[in-house]
Coordinates of C-alpha atoms in Angstrom, one line a residue:
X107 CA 167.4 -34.1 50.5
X108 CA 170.9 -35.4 49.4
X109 CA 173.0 -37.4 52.4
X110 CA 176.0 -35.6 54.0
X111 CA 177.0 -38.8 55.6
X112 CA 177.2 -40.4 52.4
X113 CA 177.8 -37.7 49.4
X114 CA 178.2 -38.8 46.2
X115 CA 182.2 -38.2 46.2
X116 CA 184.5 -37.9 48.6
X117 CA 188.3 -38.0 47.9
X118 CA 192.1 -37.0 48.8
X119 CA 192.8 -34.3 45.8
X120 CA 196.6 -34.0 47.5
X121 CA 196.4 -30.2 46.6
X122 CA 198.8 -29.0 49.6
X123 CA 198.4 -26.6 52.2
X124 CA 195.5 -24.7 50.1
X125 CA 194.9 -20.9 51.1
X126 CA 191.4 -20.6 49.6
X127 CA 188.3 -21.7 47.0
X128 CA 185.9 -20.1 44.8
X129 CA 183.0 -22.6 42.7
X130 CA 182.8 -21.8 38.5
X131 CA 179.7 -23.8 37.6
X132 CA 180.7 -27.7 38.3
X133 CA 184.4 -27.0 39.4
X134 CA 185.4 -25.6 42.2
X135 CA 188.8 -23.5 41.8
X136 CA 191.7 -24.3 45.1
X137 CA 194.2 -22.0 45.9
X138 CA 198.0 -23.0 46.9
X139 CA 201.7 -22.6 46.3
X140 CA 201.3 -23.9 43.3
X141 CA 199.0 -21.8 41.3
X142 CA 195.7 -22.3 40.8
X143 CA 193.9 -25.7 40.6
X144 CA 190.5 -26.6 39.4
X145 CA 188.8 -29.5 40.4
X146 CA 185.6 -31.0 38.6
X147 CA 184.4 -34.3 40.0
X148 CA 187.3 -35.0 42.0
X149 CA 189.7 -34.9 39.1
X150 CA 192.1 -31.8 39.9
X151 CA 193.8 -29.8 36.9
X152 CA 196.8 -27.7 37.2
X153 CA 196.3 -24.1 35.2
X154 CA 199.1 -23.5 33.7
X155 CA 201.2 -20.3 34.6
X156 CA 198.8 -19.5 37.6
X157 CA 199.9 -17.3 40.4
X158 CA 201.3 -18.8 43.2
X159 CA 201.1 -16.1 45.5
X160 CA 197.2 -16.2 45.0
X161 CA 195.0 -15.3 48.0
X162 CA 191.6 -15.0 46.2
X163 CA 189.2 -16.3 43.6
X164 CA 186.6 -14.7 41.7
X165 CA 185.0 -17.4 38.5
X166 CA 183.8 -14.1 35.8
X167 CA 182.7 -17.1 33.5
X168 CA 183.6 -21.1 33.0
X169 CA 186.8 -19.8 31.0
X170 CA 188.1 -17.0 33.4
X171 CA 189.5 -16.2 36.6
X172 CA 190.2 -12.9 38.8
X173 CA 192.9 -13.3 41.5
X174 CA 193.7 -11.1 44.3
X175 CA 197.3 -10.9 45.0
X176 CA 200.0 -9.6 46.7
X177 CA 200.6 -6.4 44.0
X178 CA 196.5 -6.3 42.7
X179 CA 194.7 -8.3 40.7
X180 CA 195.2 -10.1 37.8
X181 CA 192.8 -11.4 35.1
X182 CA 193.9 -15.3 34.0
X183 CA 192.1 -17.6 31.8
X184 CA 192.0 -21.5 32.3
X185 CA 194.4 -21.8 29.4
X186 CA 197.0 -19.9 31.3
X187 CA 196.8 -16.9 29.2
X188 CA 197.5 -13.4 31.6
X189 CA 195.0 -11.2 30.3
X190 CA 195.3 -8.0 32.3
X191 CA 197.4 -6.9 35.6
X192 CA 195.9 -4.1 37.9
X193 CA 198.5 -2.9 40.0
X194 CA 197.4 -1.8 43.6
X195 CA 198.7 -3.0 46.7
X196 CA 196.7 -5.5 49.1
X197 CA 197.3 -6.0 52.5
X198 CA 197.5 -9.8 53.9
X199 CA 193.4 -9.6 54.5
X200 CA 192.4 -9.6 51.2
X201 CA 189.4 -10.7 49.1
X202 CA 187.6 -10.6 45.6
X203 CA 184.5 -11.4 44.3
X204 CA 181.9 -11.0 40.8
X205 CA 178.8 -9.3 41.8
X206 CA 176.1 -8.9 39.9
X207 CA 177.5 -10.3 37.1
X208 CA 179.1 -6.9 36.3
X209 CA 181.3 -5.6 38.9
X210 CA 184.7 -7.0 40.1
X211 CA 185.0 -6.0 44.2
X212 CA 188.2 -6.4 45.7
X213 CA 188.9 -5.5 49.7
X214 CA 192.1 -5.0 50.9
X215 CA 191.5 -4.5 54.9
X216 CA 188.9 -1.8 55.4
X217 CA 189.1 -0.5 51.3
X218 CA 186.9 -1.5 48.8
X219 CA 187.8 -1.0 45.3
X220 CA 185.7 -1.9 42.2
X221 CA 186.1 -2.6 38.1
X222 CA 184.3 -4.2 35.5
X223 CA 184.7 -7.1 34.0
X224 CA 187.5 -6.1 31.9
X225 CA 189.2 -4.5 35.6
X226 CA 189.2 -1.1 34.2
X227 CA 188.7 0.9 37.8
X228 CA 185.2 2.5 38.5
X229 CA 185.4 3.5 42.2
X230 CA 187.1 2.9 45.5
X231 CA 186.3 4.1 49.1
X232 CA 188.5 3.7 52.2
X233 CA 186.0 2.6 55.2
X234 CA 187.5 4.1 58.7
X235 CA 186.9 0.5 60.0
X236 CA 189.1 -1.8 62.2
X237 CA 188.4 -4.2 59.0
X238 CA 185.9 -4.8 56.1
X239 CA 185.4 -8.8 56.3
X240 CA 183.1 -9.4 53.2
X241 CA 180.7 -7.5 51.1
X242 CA 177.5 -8.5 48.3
X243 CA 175.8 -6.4 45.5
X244 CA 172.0 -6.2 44.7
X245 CA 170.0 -4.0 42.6
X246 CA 172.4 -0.8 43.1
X247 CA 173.1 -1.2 46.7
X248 CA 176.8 -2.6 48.5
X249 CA 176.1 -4.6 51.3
X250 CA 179.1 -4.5 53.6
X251 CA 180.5 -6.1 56.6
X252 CA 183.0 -6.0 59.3
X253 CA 183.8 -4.7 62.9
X254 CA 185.2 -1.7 64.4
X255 CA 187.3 -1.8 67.7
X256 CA 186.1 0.7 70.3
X257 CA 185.9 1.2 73.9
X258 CA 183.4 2.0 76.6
X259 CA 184.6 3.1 79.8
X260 CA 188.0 1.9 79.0
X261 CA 187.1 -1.6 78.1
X262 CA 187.5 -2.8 74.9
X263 CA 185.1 -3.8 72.6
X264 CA 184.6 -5.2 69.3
X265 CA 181.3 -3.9 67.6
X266 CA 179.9 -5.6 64.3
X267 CA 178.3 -3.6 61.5
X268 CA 176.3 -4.0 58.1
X269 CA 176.4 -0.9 56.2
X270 CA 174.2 -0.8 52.9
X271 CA 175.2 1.9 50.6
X272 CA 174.4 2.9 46.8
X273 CA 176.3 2.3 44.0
X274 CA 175.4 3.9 40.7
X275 CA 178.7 1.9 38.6
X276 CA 181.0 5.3 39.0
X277 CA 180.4 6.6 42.8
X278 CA 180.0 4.5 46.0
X279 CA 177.6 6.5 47.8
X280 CA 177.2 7.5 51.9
X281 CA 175.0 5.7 54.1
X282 CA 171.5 7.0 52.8
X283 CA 169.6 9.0 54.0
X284 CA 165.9 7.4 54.4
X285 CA 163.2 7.5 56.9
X286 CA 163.0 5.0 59.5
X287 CA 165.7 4.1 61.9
X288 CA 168.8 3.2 61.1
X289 CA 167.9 2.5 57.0
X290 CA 172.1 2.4 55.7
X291 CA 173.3 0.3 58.5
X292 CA 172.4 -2.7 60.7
X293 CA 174.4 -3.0 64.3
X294 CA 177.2 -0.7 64.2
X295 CA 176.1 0.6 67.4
X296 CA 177.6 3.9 69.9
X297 CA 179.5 1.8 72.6
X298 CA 178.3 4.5 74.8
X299 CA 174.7 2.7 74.2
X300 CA 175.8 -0.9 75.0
X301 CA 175.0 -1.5 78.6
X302 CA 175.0 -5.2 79.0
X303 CA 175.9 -6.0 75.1
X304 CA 179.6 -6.1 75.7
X305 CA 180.4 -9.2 74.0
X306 CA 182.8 -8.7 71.6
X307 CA 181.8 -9.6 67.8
X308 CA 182.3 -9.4 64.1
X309 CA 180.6 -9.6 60.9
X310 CA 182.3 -12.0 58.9
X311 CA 180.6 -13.4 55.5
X312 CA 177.5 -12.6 53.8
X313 CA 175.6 -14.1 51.0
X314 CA 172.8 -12.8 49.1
X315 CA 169.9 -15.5 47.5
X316 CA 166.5 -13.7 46.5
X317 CA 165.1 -11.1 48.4
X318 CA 167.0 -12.1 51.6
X319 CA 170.6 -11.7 53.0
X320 CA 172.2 -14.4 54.9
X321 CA 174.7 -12.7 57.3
X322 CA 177.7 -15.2 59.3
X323 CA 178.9 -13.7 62.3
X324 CA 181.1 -14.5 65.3
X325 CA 180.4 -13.6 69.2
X326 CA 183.1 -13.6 71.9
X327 CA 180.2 -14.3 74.9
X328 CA 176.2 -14.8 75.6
X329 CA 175.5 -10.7 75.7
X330 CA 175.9 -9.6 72.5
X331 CA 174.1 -7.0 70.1
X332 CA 172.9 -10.1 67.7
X333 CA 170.8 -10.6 70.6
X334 CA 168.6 -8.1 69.0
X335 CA 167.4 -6.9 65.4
X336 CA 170.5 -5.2 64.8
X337 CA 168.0 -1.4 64.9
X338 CA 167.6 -1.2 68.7
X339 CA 168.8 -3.2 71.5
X340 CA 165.3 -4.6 73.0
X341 CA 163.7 -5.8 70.0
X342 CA 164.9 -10.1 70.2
X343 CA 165.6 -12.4 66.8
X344 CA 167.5 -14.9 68.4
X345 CA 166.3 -18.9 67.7
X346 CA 166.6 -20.8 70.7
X347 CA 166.3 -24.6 70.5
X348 CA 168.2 -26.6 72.5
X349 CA 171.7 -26.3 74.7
X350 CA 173.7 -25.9 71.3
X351 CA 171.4 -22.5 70.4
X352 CA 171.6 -21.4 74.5
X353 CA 174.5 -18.8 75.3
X354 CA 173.7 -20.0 78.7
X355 CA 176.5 -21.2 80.8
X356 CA 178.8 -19.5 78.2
X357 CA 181.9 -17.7 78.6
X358 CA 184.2 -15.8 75.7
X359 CA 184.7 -18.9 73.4
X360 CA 183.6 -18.5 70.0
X361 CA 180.2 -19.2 68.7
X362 CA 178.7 -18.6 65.2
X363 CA 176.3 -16.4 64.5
X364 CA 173.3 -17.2 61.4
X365 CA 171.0 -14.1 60.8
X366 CA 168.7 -13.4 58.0
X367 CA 167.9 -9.5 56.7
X368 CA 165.2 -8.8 54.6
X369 CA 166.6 -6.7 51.9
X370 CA 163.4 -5.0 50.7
X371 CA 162.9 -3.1 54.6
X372 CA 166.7 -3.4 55.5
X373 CA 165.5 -5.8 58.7
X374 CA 167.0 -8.5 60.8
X375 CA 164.0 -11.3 60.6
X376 CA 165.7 -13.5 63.4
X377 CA 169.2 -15.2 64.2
X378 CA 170.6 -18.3 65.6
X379 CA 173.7 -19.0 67.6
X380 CA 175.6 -22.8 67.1
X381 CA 177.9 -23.1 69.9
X382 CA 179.4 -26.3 71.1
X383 CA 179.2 -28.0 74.5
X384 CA 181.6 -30.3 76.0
X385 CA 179.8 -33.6 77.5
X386 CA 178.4 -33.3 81.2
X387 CA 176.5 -35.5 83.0
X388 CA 174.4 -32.2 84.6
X389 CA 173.5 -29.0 83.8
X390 CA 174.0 -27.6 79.5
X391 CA 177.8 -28.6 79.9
X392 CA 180.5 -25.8 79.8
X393 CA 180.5 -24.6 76.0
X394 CA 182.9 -24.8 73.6
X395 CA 184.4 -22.9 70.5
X396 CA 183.0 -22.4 66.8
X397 CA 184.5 -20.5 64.6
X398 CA 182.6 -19.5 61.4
X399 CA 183.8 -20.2 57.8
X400 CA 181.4 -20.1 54.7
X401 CA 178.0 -19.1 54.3
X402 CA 175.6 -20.2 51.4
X403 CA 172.0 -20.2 50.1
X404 CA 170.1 -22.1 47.8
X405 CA 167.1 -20.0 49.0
X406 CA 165.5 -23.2 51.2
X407 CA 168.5 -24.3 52.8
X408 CA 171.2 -22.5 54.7
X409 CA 174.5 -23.9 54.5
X410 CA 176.8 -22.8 57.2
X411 CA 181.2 -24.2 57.2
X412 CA 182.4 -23.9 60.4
X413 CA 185.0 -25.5 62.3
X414 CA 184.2 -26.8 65.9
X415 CA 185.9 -27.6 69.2
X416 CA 184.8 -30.6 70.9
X417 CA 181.7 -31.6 70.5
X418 CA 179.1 -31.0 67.9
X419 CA 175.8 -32.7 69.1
X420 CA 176.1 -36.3 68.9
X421 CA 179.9 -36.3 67.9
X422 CA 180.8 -39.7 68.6
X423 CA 178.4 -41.7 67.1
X424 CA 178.3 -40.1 63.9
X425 CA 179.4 -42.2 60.4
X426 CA 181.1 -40.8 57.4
X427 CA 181.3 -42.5 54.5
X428 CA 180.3 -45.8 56.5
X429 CA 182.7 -45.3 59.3
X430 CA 182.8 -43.9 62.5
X431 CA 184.5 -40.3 62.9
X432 CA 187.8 -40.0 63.9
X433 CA 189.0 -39.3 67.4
X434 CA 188.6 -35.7 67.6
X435 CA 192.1 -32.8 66.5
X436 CA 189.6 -29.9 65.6
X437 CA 186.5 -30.7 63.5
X438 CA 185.2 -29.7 60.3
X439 CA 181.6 -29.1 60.7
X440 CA 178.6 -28.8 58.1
X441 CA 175.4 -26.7 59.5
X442 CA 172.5 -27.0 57.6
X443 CA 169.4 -24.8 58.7
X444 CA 165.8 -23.9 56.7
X445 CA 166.1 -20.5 55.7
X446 CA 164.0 -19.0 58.2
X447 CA 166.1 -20.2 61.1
X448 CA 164.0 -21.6 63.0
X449 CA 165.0 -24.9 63.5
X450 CA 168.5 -26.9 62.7
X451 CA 168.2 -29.2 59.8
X452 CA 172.0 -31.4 60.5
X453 CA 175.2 -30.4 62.0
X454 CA 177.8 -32.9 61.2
X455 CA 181.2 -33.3 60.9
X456 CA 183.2 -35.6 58.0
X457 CA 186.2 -35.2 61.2
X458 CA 189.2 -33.4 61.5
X459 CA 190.1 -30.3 59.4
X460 CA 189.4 -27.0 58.6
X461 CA 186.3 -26.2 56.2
X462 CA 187.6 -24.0 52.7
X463 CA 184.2 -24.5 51.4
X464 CA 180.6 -25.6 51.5
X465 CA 177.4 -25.3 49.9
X466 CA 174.6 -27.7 48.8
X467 CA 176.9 -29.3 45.7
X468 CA 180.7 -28.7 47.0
X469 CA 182.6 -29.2 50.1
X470 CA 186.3 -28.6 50.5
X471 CA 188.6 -29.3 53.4
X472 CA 191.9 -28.5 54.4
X473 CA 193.0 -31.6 56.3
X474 CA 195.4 -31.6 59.2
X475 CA 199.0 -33.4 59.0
X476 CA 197.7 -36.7 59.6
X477 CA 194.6 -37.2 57.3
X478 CA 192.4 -39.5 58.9
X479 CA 189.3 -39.0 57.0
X480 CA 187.2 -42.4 55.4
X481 CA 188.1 -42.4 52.0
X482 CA 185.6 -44.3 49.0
X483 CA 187.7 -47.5 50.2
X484 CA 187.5 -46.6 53.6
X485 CA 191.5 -46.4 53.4
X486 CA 193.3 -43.4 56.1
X487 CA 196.0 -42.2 54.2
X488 CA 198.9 -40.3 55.8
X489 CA 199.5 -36.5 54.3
X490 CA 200.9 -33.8 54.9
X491 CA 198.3 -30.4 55.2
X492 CA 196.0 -31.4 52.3
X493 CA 192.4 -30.8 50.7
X494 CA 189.6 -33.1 50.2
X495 CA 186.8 -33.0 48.2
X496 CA 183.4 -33.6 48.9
X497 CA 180.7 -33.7 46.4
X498 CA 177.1 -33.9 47.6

């Protein structure tokens, strides 16, 4: 296992105020102002005549790009070479991404709308959703995620949901129809069936590897529906292991949410909650926010970017790069879990900033106005909001 204390790179690519990141092989493409920059080995390269207005990256091969933007999508190569514009209005909240190696999906709020590779337009269905957050493709089925806002007794809450629903590369199908309980969607549930599973949450990124889907979630509180298998509301999946994994002595602050769904029977196996705890000399310590980021799989490991309030376990006397971690503004924290969740590989931190990216090769952080991450020479450099690369 590769060190994410000491990763093979680690440097200031002074790419400013990035918006976003997709990987293409060995680079990894950053969004900004600017355009579109790819970065391979910490050397950044400017494509020329990229869209500065870019909010999202899909790599269709080593030579080609799909961006969302404001007005569509729009099909560049590396060269700078506009290939085709598909004119259809996104809303700020806005994503893309190549599935299956065939089908372009891009979400504008709670609207999925799909093309080929060449973005001629196949199908599109409107989802009467608060918000889609993310979606995945396998084997003729749309995996897709979000949360509706809803109300039980007059109090608000916010419900997750996976729905899984066919695909056939013309029509986006209903949730199906198959025996067993609740076979199109996970979660999703009545709030009239609640009782105590009031906590607010949301569904926010999913990533497929093998025969398994790795779900990232956030939770407003302890009672929440990920309590359970995401089918009924008494069966339990969650992973406890220590005060980091224990909703106990929590309130509303954020906390991540892990699961893993077995795609052949459409099942949550089990989950895992990474909160933080601020340091108490008694009791688990009042908890602290964690917001979730990325999610990855390399099919062992788990790779989870958050970013954390004070403190991730053992915050203070962690080293990056051979020096101690900053004095904490808002962390940028790496979770790294085996990929049946039940125990917590690492969860460190490089320090301050806000996590664009991470998986077992690539990291990529947006840095806050005063960079005070350890360079190679160990050098804090003063920037304004920036992006540095990590390369494990």
């Amino acid at each position: 296992m590769f060190s994410y204390s000491s990763p093979a790179i680690a440097t200031y690519l002074n790419i400013a105020s990035p918006r976003a990141a997709c990987v293409n092989g060995s680079k990894v493409a950053v969004l900004n102002s600017e355009g579109v920059w790819e970065v391979e080995n910490g050397v950044k390269k400017l494509i020329p005549n990229s869209y500065h207005d870019a909010r999202d990256c899909a790599a269709i091969d080593g030579k080609t790009y799909v961006l969302a933007v404001p007005t569509g999508l729009v099909k560049i190569k590396t060269d700078g070479t506009t290939q085709k514009i598909v004119n259809s209005v996104a809303k700020s909240r806005t994503r893309v991404k190549f599935l299956g190696n065939k089908w372009v999906v891009h979400q504008s709020v709670n609207t999925l709308s799909i093309y080929d590779t060449n973005l001629n337009f196949k199908a599109k269905k409107d989802y009467q959703v608060t918000e889609v957050t993310d979606f995945e493709y396998k084997d003729n089925y749309l995996y897709i995620s979000g949360f509706q806002q809803q109300k039980r007794s007059g109090i608000p809450v916010q419900i997750a949901f996976l729905y899984r629903v066919g695909f056939d590369g013309t029509s986006i199908f209903k949730l199906p129809n198959l025996p067993g309980n609740n076979q199109g969607k996970l979660w999703g549930y009545n709030p009239t069936s609640l009782v105590d599973n009031m906590a607010d949450t949301r569904l926010n990124r999913l990533y497929i590897s093998g025969d398994k889907l790795y779900v990232l979630g956030s939770v407003y509180g302890g009672n929440s529906i990920y309590r359970w298998n995401g089918k009924d509301l008494f069966t339990q999946t969650l992973i406890t292991t220590d005060k980091y994994t224990n909703a106990a002595q929590t309130r509303d602050e954020t906390k991540v949410y892990t699961g893993v769904i077995d795609l052949t029977s459409f099942t949550v196996e089990r989950g895992q909650l990474s909160l933080t705890r601020l340091p108490s000399t008694g009791g688990l310590g009042d908890s602290n926010s964690n917001f979730p980021k990325t999610i990855y799989s390399d099919g062992t490991d788990i790779f989870v970017g958050s970013n954390a309030a004070y403190a991730i376990p053992n915050r203070d006397s962690q080293i990056f790069l051979g020096k101690p971690i900053a004095p904490y503004r808002g962390d940028a924290s790496f979770l790294i879990f085996p990929n049946n969740l039940k125990t917590r590989k690492a969860w460190v931190t490089p320090g301050n900033g806000e996590v664009l990216l991470f998986n077992n090769k690539f990291a990529l952080i947006k840095t806050g106005n005063v960079n005070d991450l350890p360079t190679n020479s160990g050098t804090a450099q003063i920037l304004p909001t920036n992006t540095y690369f990590i390369k494990f």
